[in-house]
XYZ file of N, CA and C in Angstrom:
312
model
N 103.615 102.931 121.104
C 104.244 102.241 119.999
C 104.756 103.300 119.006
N 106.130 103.279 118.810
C 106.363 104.195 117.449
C 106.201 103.722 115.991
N 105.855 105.277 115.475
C 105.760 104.929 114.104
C 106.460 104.118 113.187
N 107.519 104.096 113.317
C 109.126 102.973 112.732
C 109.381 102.799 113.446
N 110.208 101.452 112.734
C 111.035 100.620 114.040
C 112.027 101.598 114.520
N 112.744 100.855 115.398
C 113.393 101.819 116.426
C 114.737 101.274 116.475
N 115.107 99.971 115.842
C 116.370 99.612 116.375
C 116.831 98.860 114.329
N 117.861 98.518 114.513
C 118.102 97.756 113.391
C 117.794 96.994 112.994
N 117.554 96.168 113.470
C 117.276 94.856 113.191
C 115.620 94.335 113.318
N 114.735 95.436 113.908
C 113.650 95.699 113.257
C 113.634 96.666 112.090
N 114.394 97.051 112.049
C 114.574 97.484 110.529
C 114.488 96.569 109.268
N 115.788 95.784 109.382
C 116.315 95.028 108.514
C 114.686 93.966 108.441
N 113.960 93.721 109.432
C 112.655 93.006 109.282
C 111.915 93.617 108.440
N 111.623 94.872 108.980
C 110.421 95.595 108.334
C 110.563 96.005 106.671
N 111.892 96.094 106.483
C 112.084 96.480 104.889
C 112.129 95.021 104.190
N 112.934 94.111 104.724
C 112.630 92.356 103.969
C 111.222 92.371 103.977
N 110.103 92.720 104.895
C 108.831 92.009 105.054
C 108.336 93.004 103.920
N 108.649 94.358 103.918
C 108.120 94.717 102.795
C 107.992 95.028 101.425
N 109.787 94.748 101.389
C 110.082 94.539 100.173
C 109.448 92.768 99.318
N 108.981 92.169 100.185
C 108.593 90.437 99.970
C 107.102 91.085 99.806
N 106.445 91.557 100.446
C 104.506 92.085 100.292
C 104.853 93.036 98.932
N 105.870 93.869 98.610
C 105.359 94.711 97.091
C 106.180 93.725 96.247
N 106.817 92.898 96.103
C 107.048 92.002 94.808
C 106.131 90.799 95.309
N 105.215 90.539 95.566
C 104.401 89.523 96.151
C 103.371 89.994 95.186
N 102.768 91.566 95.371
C 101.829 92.328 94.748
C 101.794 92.059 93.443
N 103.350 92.863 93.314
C 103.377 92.724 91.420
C 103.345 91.875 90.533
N 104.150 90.767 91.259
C 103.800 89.305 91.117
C 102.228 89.038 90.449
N 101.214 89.308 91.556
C 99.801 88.619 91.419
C 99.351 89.817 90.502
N 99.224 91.122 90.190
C 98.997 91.921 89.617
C 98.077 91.132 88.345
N 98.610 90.620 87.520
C 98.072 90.071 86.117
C 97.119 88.974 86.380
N 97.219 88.332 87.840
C 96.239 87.145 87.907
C 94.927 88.156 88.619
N 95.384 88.674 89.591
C 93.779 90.118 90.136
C 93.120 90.601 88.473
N 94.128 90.523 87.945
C 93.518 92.279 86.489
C 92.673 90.553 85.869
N 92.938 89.894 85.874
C 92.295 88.124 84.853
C 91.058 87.855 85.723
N 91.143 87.724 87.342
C 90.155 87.589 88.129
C 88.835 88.439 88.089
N 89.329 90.014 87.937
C 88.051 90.612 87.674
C 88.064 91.136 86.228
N 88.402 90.605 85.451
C 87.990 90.822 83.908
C 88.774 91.906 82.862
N 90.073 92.439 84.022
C 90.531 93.428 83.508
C 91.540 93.208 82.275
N 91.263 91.847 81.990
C 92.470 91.384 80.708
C 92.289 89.918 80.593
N 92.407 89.541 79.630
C 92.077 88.161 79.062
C 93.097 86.816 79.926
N 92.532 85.583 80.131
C 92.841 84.375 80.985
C 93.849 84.305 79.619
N 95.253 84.263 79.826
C 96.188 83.488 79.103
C 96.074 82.365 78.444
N 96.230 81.673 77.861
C 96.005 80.310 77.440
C 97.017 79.421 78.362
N 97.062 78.395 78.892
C 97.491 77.799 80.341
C 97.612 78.437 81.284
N 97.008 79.827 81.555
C 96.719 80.346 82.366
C 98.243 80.710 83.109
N 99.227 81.341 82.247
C 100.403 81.679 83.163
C 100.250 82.487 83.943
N 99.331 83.244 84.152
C 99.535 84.179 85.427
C 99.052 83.791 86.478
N 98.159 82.563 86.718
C 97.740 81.628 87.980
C 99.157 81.073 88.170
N 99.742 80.477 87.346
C 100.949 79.750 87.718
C 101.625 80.937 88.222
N 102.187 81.580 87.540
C 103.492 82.706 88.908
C 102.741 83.295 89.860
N 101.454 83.813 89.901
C 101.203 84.119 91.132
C 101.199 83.137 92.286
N 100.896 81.649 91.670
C 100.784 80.281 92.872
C 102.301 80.100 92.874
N 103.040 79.973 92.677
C 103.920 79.596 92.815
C 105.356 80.732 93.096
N 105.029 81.906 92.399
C 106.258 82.943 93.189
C 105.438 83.715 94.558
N 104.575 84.605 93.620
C 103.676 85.207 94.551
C 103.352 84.749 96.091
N 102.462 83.602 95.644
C 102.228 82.713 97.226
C 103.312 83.238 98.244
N 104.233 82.106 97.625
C 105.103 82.146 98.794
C 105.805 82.967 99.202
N 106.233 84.217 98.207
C 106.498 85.539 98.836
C 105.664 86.284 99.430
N 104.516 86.256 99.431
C 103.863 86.357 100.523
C 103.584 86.346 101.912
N 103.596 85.154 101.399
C 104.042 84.104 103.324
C 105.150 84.790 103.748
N 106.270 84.862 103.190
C 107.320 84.886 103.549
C 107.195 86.577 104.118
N 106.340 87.075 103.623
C 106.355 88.541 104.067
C 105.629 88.548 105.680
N 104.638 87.843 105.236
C 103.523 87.707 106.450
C 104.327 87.293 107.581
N 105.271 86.363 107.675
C 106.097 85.748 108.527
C 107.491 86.751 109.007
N 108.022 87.491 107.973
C 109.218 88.489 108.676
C 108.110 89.659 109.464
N 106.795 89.967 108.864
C 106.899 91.099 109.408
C 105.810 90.844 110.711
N 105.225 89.634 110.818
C 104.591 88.775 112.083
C 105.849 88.902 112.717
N 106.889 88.561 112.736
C 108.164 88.163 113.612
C 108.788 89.685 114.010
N 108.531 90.533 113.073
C 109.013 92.210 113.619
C 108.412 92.775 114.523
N 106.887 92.484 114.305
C 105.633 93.312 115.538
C 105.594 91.819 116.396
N 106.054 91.068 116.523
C 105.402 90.049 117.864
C 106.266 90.612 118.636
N 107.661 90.671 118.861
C 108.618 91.390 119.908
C 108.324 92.588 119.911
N 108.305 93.377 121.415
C 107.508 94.293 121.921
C 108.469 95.403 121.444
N 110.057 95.170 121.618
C 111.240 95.913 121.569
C 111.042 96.268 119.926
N 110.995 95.541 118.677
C 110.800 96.120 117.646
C 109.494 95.941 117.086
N 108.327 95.969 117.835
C 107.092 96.480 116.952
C 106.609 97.848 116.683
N 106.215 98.579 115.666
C 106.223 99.460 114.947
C 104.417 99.867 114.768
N 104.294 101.110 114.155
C 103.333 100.714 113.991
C 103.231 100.735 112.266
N 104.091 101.290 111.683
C 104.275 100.827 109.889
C 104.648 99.324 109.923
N 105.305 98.267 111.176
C 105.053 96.838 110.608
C 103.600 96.230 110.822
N 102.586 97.260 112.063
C 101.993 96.297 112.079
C 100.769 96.620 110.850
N 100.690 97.610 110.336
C 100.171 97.998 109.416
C 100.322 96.976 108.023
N 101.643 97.169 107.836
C 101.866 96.024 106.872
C 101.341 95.036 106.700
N 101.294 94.053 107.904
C 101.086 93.173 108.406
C 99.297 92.772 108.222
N 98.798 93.972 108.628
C 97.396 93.925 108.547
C 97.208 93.934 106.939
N 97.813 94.030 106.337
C 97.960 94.350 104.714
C 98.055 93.053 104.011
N 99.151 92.597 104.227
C 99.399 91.267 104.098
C 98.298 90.061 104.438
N 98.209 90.449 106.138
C 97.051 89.139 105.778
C 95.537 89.651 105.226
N 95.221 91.400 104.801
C 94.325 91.404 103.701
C 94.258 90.317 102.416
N 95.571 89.940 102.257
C 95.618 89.579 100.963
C 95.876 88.044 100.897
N 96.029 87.805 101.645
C 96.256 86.030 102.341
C 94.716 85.695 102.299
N 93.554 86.904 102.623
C 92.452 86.442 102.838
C 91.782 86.883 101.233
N 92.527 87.717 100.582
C 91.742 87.660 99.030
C 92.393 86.214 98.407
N 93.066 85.628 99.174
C 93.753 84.294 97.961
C 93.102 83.066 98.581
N 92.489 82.993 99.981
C 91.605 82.107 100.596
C 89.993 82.377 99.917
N 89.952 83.382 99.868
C 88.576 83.958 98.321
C 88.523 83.403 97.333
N 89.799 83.543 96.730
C 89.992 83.097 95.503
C 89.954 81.467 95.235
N 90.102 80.450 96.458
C 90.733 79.169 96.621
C 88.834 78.946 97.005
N 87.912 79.302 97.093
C 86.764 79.232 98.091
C 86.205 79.325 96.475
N 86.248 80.577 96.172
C 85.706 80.258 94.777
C 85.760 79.300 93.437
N 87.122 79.058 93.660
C 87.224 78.256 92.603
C 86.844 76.582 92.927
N 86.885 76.621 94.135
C 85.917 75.424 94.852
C 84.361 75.016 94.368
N 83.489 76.554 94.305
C 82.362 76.270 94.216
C 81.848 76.904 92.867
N 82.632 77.334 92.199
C 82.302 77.861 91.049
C 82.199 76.504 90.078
């Protein structure tokens, strides 16, 4: 498997998937720094709202171009599948987060 993609159009995947996982990040940035105490809960809590609602789904949307770059054998990489493993790190800190606020 090579390190980068190899053709274009695993290209054009791997930079959408990762340009969607680092504004996905920055996105949630202020709701992580609220989660572990690193700055005060907003009053209506705007940074739950853009992270649920931009964040989320740029997320997904990352998880899904760059799932779709490494499933074909011809453009999987090993910087998409890395990504990838990255991404659903963080799919599984927001299933944390959804688990906690369940039982908290």
């Amino acid at each position: 498997m090579p390190k980068y993609p190899s053709t274009s159009a695993a290209w054009a995947l791997f930079v959408c998937g990762l340009f969607a996982l680092l504004l996905s990040l920055w996105l949630q940035l202020p709701m992580w720094q609220a989660v572990f105490g690193f700055r005060p809960v907003a009053p209506g809590g705007g940074e739950y709202m853009v992270a649920l609602f931009f964040a989320l789904p740029c997320l997904l949307l990352s998880a899904l171009l760059l799932g779709v770059a490494t499933a074909r054998s011809a453009w999987r990489s090993k910087a998409a599948a890395i990504a990838l493993i990255l991404a659903f790190g963080v799919l599984l800190g927001w299933l944390a987060l959804f688990l906690r606020s369940l039982f908290v």
